[in-house]
mmCIF file of C-alpha atoms in Angstrom:
data_model
loop_
_atom_site.group_PDB
_atom_site.id
_atom_site.type_symbol
_atom_site.label_atom_id
_atom_site.label_comp_id
_atom_site.label_asym_id
_atom_site.label_seq_id
_atom_site.Cartn_x
_atom_site.Cartn_y
_atom_site.Cartn_z
ATOM 1 C CA MET A 396 81.644 -87.785 71.945
ATOM 2 C CA ARG A 397 81.832 -89.919 75.141
ATOM 3 C CA ASP A 398 79.302 -90.444 77.454
ATOM 4 C CA PRO A 399 79.448 -88.271 79.816
ATOM 5 C CA TYR A 400 78.367 -90.797 82.835
ATOM 6 C CA GLU A 401 81.876 -93.289 81.074
ATOM 7 C CA VAL A 402 84.155 -89.605 80.727
ATOM 8 C CA LEU A 403 83.262 -89.100 84.271
ATOM 9 C CA GLY A 404 83.854 -92.436 85.982
ATOM 10 C CA VAL A 405 79.927 -92.531 87.663
ATOM 11 C CA PRO A 406 77.443 -95.147 86.961
ATOM 12 C CA ARG A 407 73.334 -93.630 85.659
ATOM 13 C CA SER A 408 72.652 -94.428 89.097
ATOM 14 C CA ALA A 409 74.592 -91.179 90.549
ATOM 15 C CA ASN A 410 72.881 -89.377 93.267
ATOM 16 C CA ALA A 411 74.213 -85.546 92.631
ATOM 17 C CA ALA A 412 77.021 -85.718 94.936
ATOM 18 C CA ALA A 413 78.601 -88.193 93.643
ATOM 19 C CA ILE A 414 78.149 -86.744 90.442
ATOM 20 C CA LYS A 415 80.207 -83.063 92.289
ATOM 21 C CA SER A 416 82.548 -85.180 93.618
ATOM 22 C CA ALA A 417 83.639 -86.821 90.607
ATOM 23 C CA TYR A 418 84.062 -83.940 88.325
ATOM 24 C CA ARG A 419 86.071 -82.038 91.074
ATOM 25 C CA LYS A 420 88.154 -85.288 91.746
ATOM 26 C CA LEU A 421 89.260 -85.337 87.418
ATOM 27 C CA ALA A 422 89.220 -81.679 86.883
ATOM 28 C CA LYS A 423 91.777 -81.408 89.566
ATOM 29 C CA LYS A 424 93.803 -84.101 88.611
ATOM 30 C CA HIS A 425 93.932 -82.661 84.489
ATOM 31 C CA HIS A 426 93.641 -79.259 84.637
ATOM 32 C CA PRO A 427 95.847 -77.618 82.533
ATOM 33 C CA ASP A 428 97.870 -75.788 84.798
ATOM 34 C CA SER A 429 98.506 -78.297 86.734
ATOM 35 C CA ASN A 430 99.659 -80.805 83.781
ATOM 36 C CA LYS A 431 102.153 -78.307 81.924
ATOM 37 C CA ASP A 432 103.956 -80.765 80.083
ATOM 38 C CA ASP A 433 100.740 -82.783 78.865
ATOM 39 C CA PRO A 434 99.688 -81.476 75.610
ATOM 40 C CA LYS A 435 96.831 -83.816 75.633
ATOM 41 C CA ALA A 436 95.326 -82.435 79.652
ATOM 42 C CA ALA A 437 93.351 -79.512 78.172
ATOM 43 C CA ASP A 438 91.013 -81.994 75.637
ATOM 44 C CA ARG A 439 90.507 -84.450 78.894
ATOM 45 C CA PHE A 440 89.811 -81.334 80.736
ATOM 46 C CA SER A 441 87.568 -79.241 78.038
ATOM 47 C CA GLU A 442 86.459 -83.330 77.953
ATOM 48 C CA ILE A 443 85.044 -83.392 82.076
ATOM 49 C CA ASN A 444 83.558 -80.329 81.502
ATOM 50 C CA SER A 445 80.900 -80.686 78.332
ATOM 51 C CA ALA A 446 80.070 -84.203 80.869
ATOM 52 C CA ASN A 447 80.216 -81.718 83.939
ATOM 53 C CA GLU A 448 77.556 -79.810 81.795
ATOM 54 C CA ILE A 449 75.357 -82.686 81.492
ATOM 55 C CA ILE A 450 74.566 -84.866 83.682
ATOM 56 C CA GLY A 451 75.860 -82.367 86.554
ATOM 57 C CA ASP A 452 72.309 -80.124 85.529
ATOM 58 C CA GLU A 453 69.378 -81.758 86.484
ATOM 59 C CA ASP A 454 67.710 -80.793 83.623
ATOM 60 C CA LYS A 455 70.465 -81.935 81.757
ATOM 61 C CA ARG A 456 70.827 -85.136 82.641
ATOM 62 C CA LYS A 457 66.931 -86.063 82.830
ATOM 63 C CA GLN A 458 66.784 -85.012 78.689
ATOM 64 C CA PHE A 459 70.132 -86.791 78.307
ATOM 65 C CA ASP A 460 68.224 -90.148 80.110
ATOM 66 C CA ARG A 461 65.492 -90.432 77.979
ATOM 67 C CA GLY A 462 67.113 -90.111 74.856
ATOM 68 C CA GLU A 463 66.508 -86.519 73.881
ATOM 69 C CA ILE A 464 70.130 -85.333 73.597
ATOM 70 C CA GLY A 465 73.029 -86.656 72.941
ATOM 71 C CA ALA A 466 76.371 -86.405 75.006
ATOM 72 C CA ASP A 467 77.272 -83.149 73.762
ATOM 73 C CA GLY A 468 73.956 -81.713 74.366
ATOM 74 C CA LYS A 469 72.532 -81.114 71.431
ATOM 75 C CA PRO A 470 69.147 -82.612 70.796
ATOM 76 C CA ARG A 471 68.171 -85.553 69.188
ATOM 77 C CA PHE A 472 65.308 -86.152 66.666
ATOM 78 C CA GLN A 473 62.706 -87.655 68.196
ATOM 79 C CA GLY A 474 60.373 -89.392 65.668
ATOM 80 C CA PHE A 475 56.673 -88.184 65.257
ATOM 81 C CA PRO A 476 53.812 -88.839 68.117
ATOM 82 C CA GLY A 477 51.905 -91.848 67.872
ATOM 83 C CA GLY A 478 55.445 -94.237 67.689
ATOM 84 C CA GLY A 479 54.600 -94.876 64.077
ATOM 85 C CA ALA A 480 57.741 -94.536 61.454
ATOM 86 C CA PRO A 481 56.424 -92.446 58.678
ATOM 87 C CA ARG A 482 57.584 -93.567 55.464
ATOM 88 C CA GLY A 483 60.046 -92.552 53.432
ATOM 89 C CA ARG A 484 64.457 -92.220 53.883
ATOM 90 C CA ALA A 485 66.720 -91.208 56.319
ATOM 91 C CA GLY A 486 69.898 -90.035 56.504
ATOM 92 C CA ALA A 487 72.818 -87.841 58.064
ATOM 93 C CA GLY A 488 72.401 -84.550 57.495
ATOM 94 C CA PRO A 489 74.449 -82.102 59.102
ATOM 95 C CA GLY A 490 75.697 -81.597 62.667
ATOM 96 C CA GLY A 491 75.098 -85.345 63.779
ATOM 97 C CA PHE A 492 71.025 -84.932 62.895
ATOM 98 C CA GLU A 493 69.050 -87.511 60.336
ATOM 99 C CA SER A 494 67.459 -85.572 57.007
ATOM 100 C CA TYR A 495 63.929 -86.800 56.880
ATOM 101 C CA ASN A 496 62.112 -87.226 53.047
ATOM 102 C CA PHE A 497 58.172 -88.270 53.227
ATOM 103 C CA ARG A 498 56.759 -88.935 49.746
ATOM 104 C CA GLY A 499 52.964 -89.731 50.061
ATOM 105 C CA GLY A 500 52.779 -92.427 47.640
ATOM 106 C CA GLY A 501 49.129 -91.987 46.213
ATOM 107 C CA ALA A 502 47.709 -92.905 49.027
ATOM 108 C CA GLY A 503 44.663 -93.845 47.948
ATOM 109 C CA PRO A 504 40.255 -93.886 49.259
ATOM 110 C CA GLY A 505 41.308 -95.568 52.384
ATOM 111 C CA GLN A 506 43.952 -95.330 53.644
ATOM 112 C CA GLY A 507 44.836 -91.640 55.272
ATOM 113 C CA GLY A 508 47.226 -90.476 53.268
ATOM 114 C CA GLY A 509 44.902 -86.915 53.408
ATOM 115 C CA ALA A 510 44.271 -87.405 56.661
ATOM 116 C CA PHE A 511 48.328 -87.817 57.164
ATOM 117 C CA GLU A 512 49.682 -85.248 55.136
ATOM 118 C CA ASP A 513 46.820 -82.872 57.276
ATOM 119 C CA ILE A 514 48.382 -83.697 60.777
ATOM 120 C CA LEU A 515 51.992 -83.060 59.560
ATOM 121 C CA ASN A 516 50.192 -79.214 57.998
ATOM 122 C CA SER A 517 49.573 -79.128 61.296
ATOM 123 C CA MET A 518 52.060 -79.210 63.582
ATOM 124 C CA PHE A 519 54.303 -77.646 61.222
ATOM 125 C CA GLY A 520 52.804 -75.191 58.930
ATOM 126 C CA GLY A 521 52.014 -75.721 56.405
ATOM 127 C CA ALA A 522 53.884 -75.116 53.941
ATOM 128 C CA ARG A 523 57.725 -74.941 55.785
ATOM 129 C CA GLY A 524 59.379 -78.002 55.871
ATOM 130 C CA ALA A 525 56.788 -79.323 53.736
ATOM 131 C CA ARG A 526 56.695 -78.836 49.943
ATOM 132 C CA PRO A 527 54.602 -80.617 46.831
ATOM 133 C CA GLY A 528 56.006 -83.943 45.276
ATOM 134 C CA ALA A 529 56.349 -84.532 41.309
ATOM 135 C CA GLY A 530 54.524 -87.405 41.326
ATOM 136 C CA GLY A 531 50.924 -85.198 41.578
ATOM 137 C CA PRO A 532 48.401 -84.510 44.980
ATOM 138 C CA GLY A 533 49.162 -86.463 48.223
ATOM 139 C CA GLN A 534 52.559 -87.040 47.215
ATOM 140 C CA PHE A 535 54.732 -84.437 49.336
ATOM 141 C CA GLU A 536 58.271 -84.083 50.903
ATOM 142 C CA PHE A 537 58.614 -82.932 54.369
ATOM 143 C CA ASP A 538 62.979 -82.019 55.459
ATOM 144 C CA THR A 539 63.836 -81.263 58.994
ATOM 145 C CA GLY A 540 65.442 -78.806 57.657
ATOM 146 C CA GLY A 541 63.245 -75.929 59.137
ATOM 147 C CA ILE A 542 64.238 -77.092 62.733
ATOM 148 C CA GLY A 543 66.680 -74.753 64.657
ATOM 149 C CA LEU A 544 69.566 -76.530 65.823
ATOM 150 C CA ASP A 545 72.121 -75.534 69.140
ATOM 151 C CA LEU A 546 75.327 -75.037 66.793
ATOM 152 C CA ASP A 547 77.335 -73.606 69.900
ATOM 153 C CA VAL A 548 80.476 -74.854 71.245
ATOM 154 C CA ASN A 549 81.412 -74.981 74.423
ATOM 155 C CA VAL A 550 84.727 -74.788 76.050
ATOM 156 C CA ALA A 551 86.737 -74.354 78.610
ATOM 157 C CA MET A 552 89.460 -71.668 79.111
ATOM 158 C CA SER A 553 91.967 -71.615 82.708
ATOM 159 C CA VAL A 554 93.952 -68.179 83.708
ATOM 160 C CA SER A 555 96.601 -67.038 85.292
ATOM 161 C CA LEU A 556 95.098 -64.416 88.040
ATOM 162 C CA GLU A 557 97.785 -61.739 86.421
ATOM 163 C CA GLU A 558 95.578 -61.914 83.121
ATOM 164 C CA SER A 559 92.568 -62.142 84.838
ATOM 165 C CA VAL A 560 93.302 -58.986 85.439
ATOM 166 C CA LYS A 561 95.683 -57.185 82.924
ATOM 167 C CA GLY A 562 94.180 -59.508 79.352
ATOM 168 C CA GLY A 563 95.811 -61.162 77.356
ATOM 169 C CA ASP A 564 96.076 -62.854 74.264
ATOM 170 C CA LYS A 565 95.888 -66.403 74.458
ATOM 171 C CA ARG A 566 94.602 -70.211 72.287
ATOM 172 C CA VAL A 567 92.249 -71.838 73.143
ATOM 173 C CA LYS A 568 91.535 -75.808 71.335
ATOM 174 C CA LEU A 569 87.782 -76.675 70.505
ATOM 175 C CA PRO A 570 86.862 -80.274 70.035
ATOM 176 C CA ASN A 571 87.262 -80.811 66.744
ATOM 177 C CA GLY A 572 90.942 -80.051 67.486
ATOM 178 C CA LYS A 573 91.309 -76.067 65.787
ATOM 179 C CA GLU A 574 92.796 -73.238 67.634
ATOM 180 C CA LEU A 575 92.407 -70.121 67.949
ATOM 181 C CA ASN A 576 93.682 -66.652 69.163
ATOM 182 C CA VAL A 577 91.385 -65.655 71.795
ATOM 183 C CA LYS A 578 91.628 -61.655 73.536
ATOM 184 C CA ILE A 579 91.030 -61.834 77.513
ATOM 185 C CA PRO A 580 89.774 -58.546 78.100
ATOM 186 C CA PRO A 581 91.251 -57.099 81.656
ATOM 187 C CA GLY A 582 88.938 -57.468 84.532
ATOM 188 C CA VAL A 583 87.180 -61.545 83.718
ATOM 189 C CA ALA A 584 85.842 -62.950 86.164
ATOM 190 C CA GLU A 585 85.965 -66.839 87.711
ATOM 191 C CA GLY A 586 82.779 -68.160 85.727
ATOM 192 C CA GLN A 587 82.282 -65.442 83.359
ATOM 193 C CA GLN A 588 81.948 -67.053 79.700
ATOM 194 C CA ILE A 589 84.123 -65.097 76.146
ATOM 195 C CA ARG A 590 81.615 -65.405 72.828
ATOM 196 C CA LEU A 591 83.168 -65.468 69.443
ATOM 197 C CA ARG A 592 80.425 -64.951 67.517
ATOM 198 C CA GLY A 593 80.457 -67.702 64.581
ATOM 199 C CA GLN A 594 82.691 -69.855 65.423
ATOM 200 C CA GLY A 595 80.779 -72.583 66.528
ATOM 201 C CA GLU A 596 80.232 -75.184 64.852
ATOM 202 C CA SER A 597 78.024 -75.285 61.152
ATOM 203 C CA ALA A 598 74.729 -77.239 59.129
ATOM 204 C CA GLN A 599 74.089 -76.789 55.921
ATOM 205 C CA GLY A 600 70.927 -73.771 55.346
ATOM 206 C CA HIS A 601 71.722 -72.530 59.543
ATOM 207 C CA PRO A 602 74.400 -70.425 60.452
ATOM 208 C CA PRO A 603 77.058 -71.373 62.120
ATOM 209 C CA GLY A 604 76.989 -71.023 65.898
ATOM 210 C CA ASP A 605 78.941 -69.242 68.249
ATOM 211 C CA LEU A 606 81.720 -70.580 70.763
ATOM 212 C CA LEU A 607 80.674 -69.779 74.167
ATOM 213 C CA ILE A 608 84.394 -69.876 76.008
ATOM 214 C CA THR A 609 84.063 -69.726 80.503
ATOM 215 C CA ILE A 610 86.737 -68.241 82.008
ATOM 216 C CA SER A 611 88.461 -70.062 85.469
ATOM 217 C CA ILE A 612 91.342 -68.444 87.331
ATOM 218 C CA ALA A 613 93.952 -70.779 88.046
ATOM 219 C CA ALA A 614 94.783 -71.069 91.429
ATOM 220 C CA HIS A 615 96.869 -68.604 93.234
ATOM 221 C CA PRO A 616 100.720 -69.521 94.743
ATOM 222 C CA PHE A 617 100.135 -67.422 97.611
ATOM 223 C CA PHE A 618 96.832 -65.374 96.598
ATOM 224 C CA LYS A 619 93.743 -65.971 97.539
ATOM 225 C CA ILE A 620 90.959 -64.415 95.667
ATOM 226 C CA GLU A 621 87.298 -63.173 97.658
ATOM 227 C CA GLY A 622 85.007 -61.187 95.411
ATOM 228 C CA ALA A 623 87.717 -58.663 94.273
ATOM 229 C CA ASP A 624 89.640 -58.761 97.450
ATOM 230 C CA LEU A 625 92.734 -60.720 97.887
ATOM 231 C CA ARG A 626 94.177 -61.900 100.901
ATOM 232 C CA ILE A 627 97.771 -63.692 101.378
ATOM 233 C CA ASP A 628 99.717 -66.309 103.860
ATOM 234 C CA LEU A 629 102.598 -63.491 105.241
ATOM 235 C CA PRO A 630 105.778 -64.898 106.737
ATOM 236 C CA VAL A 631 108.121 -63.484 109.243
ATOM 237 C CA SER A 632 110.838 -64.194 111.761
ATOM 238 C CA LEU A 633 110.095 -64.515 115.614
ATOM 239 C CA TYR A 634 112.205 -61.841 116.158
ATOM 240 C CA GLU A 635 110.850 -59.094 113.630
ATOM 241 C CA ALA A 636 107.376 -60.347 115.132
ATOM 242 C CA VAL A 637 108.761 -59.280 118.660
ATOM 243 C CA LEU A 638 110.939 -55.547 117.688
ATOM 244 C CA GLY A 639 108.891 -54.917 115.111
ATOM 245 C CA ALA A 640 109.999 -54.559 111.668
ATOM 246 C CA LYS A 641 109.203 -53.349 108.056
ATOM 247 C CA VAL A 642 108.349 -55.595 105.255
ATOM 248 C CA ARG A 643 107.941 -56.487 101.741
ATOM 249 C CA VAL A 644 104.018 -57.665 101.380
ATOM 250 C CA PRO A 645 104.394 -58.928 96.886
ATOM 251 C CA THR A 646 101.063 -57.168 95.158
ATOM 252 C CA LEU A 647 99.891 -57.523 91.646
ATOM 253 C CA GLY A 648 101.375 -54.179 90.851
ATOM 254 C CA ASN A 649 105.115 -53.413 92.903
ATOM 255 C CA ALA A 650 106.206 -54.035 96.100
ATOM 256 C CA VAL A 651 104.799 -52.433 99.032
ATOM 257 C CA GLU A 652 106.282 -52.143 102.229
ATOM 258 C CA LEU A 653 104.631 -52.841 106.234
ATOM 259 C CA SER A 654 105.423 -52.257 108.908
ATOM 260 C CA VAL A 655 104.641 -54.969 111.793
ATOM 261 C CA PRO A 656 104.211 -53.449 114.802
ATOM 262 C CA LYS A 657 105.934 -54.577 117.713
ATOM 263 C CA ASN A 658 104.096 -57.343 119.736
ATOM 264 C CA THR A 659 102.435 -58.531 116.587
ATOM 265 C CA SER A 660 100.838 -62.589 117.219
ATOM 266 C CA SER A 661 100.595 -64.391 114.463
ATOM 267 C CA GLY A 662 97.211 -63.852 112.825
ATOM 268 C CA ARG A 663 97.533 -60.617 113.246
ATOM 269 C CA THR A 664 95.449 -59.560 110.016
ATOM 270 C CA PHE A 665 96.505 -55.525 107.927
ATOM 271 C CA ARG A 666 94.436 -54.174 104.721
ATOM 272 C CA LEU A 667 96.924 -53.224 102.277
ATOM 273 C CA LYS A 668 93.284 -50.568 100.448
ATOM 274 C CA GLY A 669 93.160 -50.562 96.958
ATOM 275 C CA LYS A 670 95.680 -53.192 96.309
ATOM 276 C CA GLY A 671 93.118 -55.555 95.232
ATOM 277 C CA LEU A 672 90.798 -56.499 91.848
ATOM 278 C CA PRO A 673 89.424 -54.306 90.205
ATOM 279 C CA LYS A 674 85.368 -54.269 90.939
ATOM 280 C CA ALA A 675 83.032 -51.699 89.543
ATOM 281 C CA GLY A 676 84.324 -48.586 91.203
ATOM 282 C CA GLY A 677 87.128 -48.643 92.543
ATOM 283 C CA THR A 678 88.883 -51.342 93.677
ATOM 284 C CA GLY A 679 89.601 -54.356 96.011
ATOM 285 C CA ASP A 680 91.621 -54.958 99.275
ATOM 286 C CA LEU A 681 94.388 -56.798 99.441
ATOM 287 C CA PHE A 682 94.625 -58.449 103.583
ATOM 288 C CA VAL A 683 97.152 -59.347 105.102
ATOM 289 C CA THR A 684 97.562 -62.226 107.675
ATOM 290 C CA ILE A 685 101.231 -62.622 109.800
ATOM 291 C CA ARG A 686 102.804 -66.161 109.658
ATOM 292 C CA ILE A 687 105.393 -66.157 112.409
ATOM 293 C CA MET A 688 107.936 -68.732 111.183
ATOM 294 C CA LEU A 689 110.385 -70.028 113.696
ATOM 295 C CA PRO A 690 113.665 -71.311 111.770
ATOM 296 C CA ASP A 691 114.337 -75.048 110.615
ATOM 297 C CA GLY A 692 116.167 -76.977 112.891
ATOM 298 C CA ASN A 693 117.128 -77.130 116.881
ATOM 299 C CA ASP A 694 118.611 -73.567 118.645
ATOM 300 C CA ALA A 695 119.956 -74.581 121.720
ATOM 301 C CA GLU A 696 120.341 -70.927 121.811
ATOM 302 C CA LEU A 697 117.296 -70.063 120.916
ATOM 303 C CA GLU A 698 115.625 -72.661 123.337
ATOM 304 C CA ALA A 699 117.883 -71.476 126.262
ATOM 305 C CA LEU A 700 116.351 -67.991 126.079
ATOM 306 C CA MET A 701 113.144 -68.858 125.658
ATOM 307 C CA GLU A 702 113.251 -71.548 129.033
ATOM 308 C CA LYS A 703 114.079 -68.744 131.175
ATOM 309 C CA TRP A 704 111.151 -66.502 129.164
ATOM 310 C CA ARG A 705 109.040 -68.542 129.785
ATOM 311 C CA ASP A 706 110.584 -68.790 133.719
ATOM 312 C CA GLN A 707 110.022 -65.569 134.682
ATOM 313 C CA HIS A 708 107.114 -64.723 132.549
ATOM 314 C CA PRO A 709 104.851 -67.504 132.737
ATOM 315 C CA TYR A 710 101.469 -66.344 130.659
ATOM 316 C CA ASN A 711 98.717 -68.393 129.015
ATOM 317 C CA PRO A 712 97.355 -67.661 126.051
ATOM 318 C CA ARG A 713 94.553 -70.212 125.918
ATOM 319 C CA SER A 714 93.542 -68.952 128.707
ATOM 320 C CA GLY A 715 89.730 -67.707 127.500
ATOM 321 C CA LEU A 716 88.635 -71.542 126.109
ATOM 322 C CA GLY A 717 87.335 -72.671 129.543
#
């Protein structure tokens, strides 16, 4: 995986605010819902989220800067205390880790072979990860396979508001290119994680990791989410606001009819109970805010009517502002 600083386009000296700003800008630009014709958008969006999980988190950023974890968030083998490289050989192991074999080589008196073995035994509990070699006393092998690996994989998935309420099936693409069909449970919330056990990375001698899918709910064309409640701005004509009217209001189910009283001002809000999102013990509400919309273009007749009305019925709606 690429360096998270490179992915977000920030220098290593960037502060938390700069990282957060860069992440938000890139996430908005590359969100799959805004790039439906770009098949690579989901991969870029996932890479951006993964980078932010590393350097957007203070503790993980420090670990990454110290070289303790990689760009994928997995631990790096740091060697042994004291800075001295043990005698042995190394090779690439599962999951990008290095696998080391250590051999005492029959250290003679004064060469500290037994002391080194004692140190390893005290560090790793004797038998765990260490086994006698074929060369006799003082000769052994140490295998890092006993060290736990983080094989979980984290990906982001964007769902529509309707999908979050009703649930459904959706495809998700993993960093390795593999695609899986995921069942979205009804009532899933922003930030909720879906865990698919055994669908993460694998390494010899270790159980497979899990796939962790973090849900984000895409912006809706006219609904805004506030917890379990929804909000909508409802356009009405000038004459509907003045004379009153019955207007249709969209909901997540079927549209309903709202009675707008006479002389309703723009900004007045009505509550439709039980028309929001599912929540524990019930359902949220839908809040409908009236927005008076004038007709497009100039209307001489309307202007003349308003001029006459202004002269005969003057009033100042801003009088309370001082």
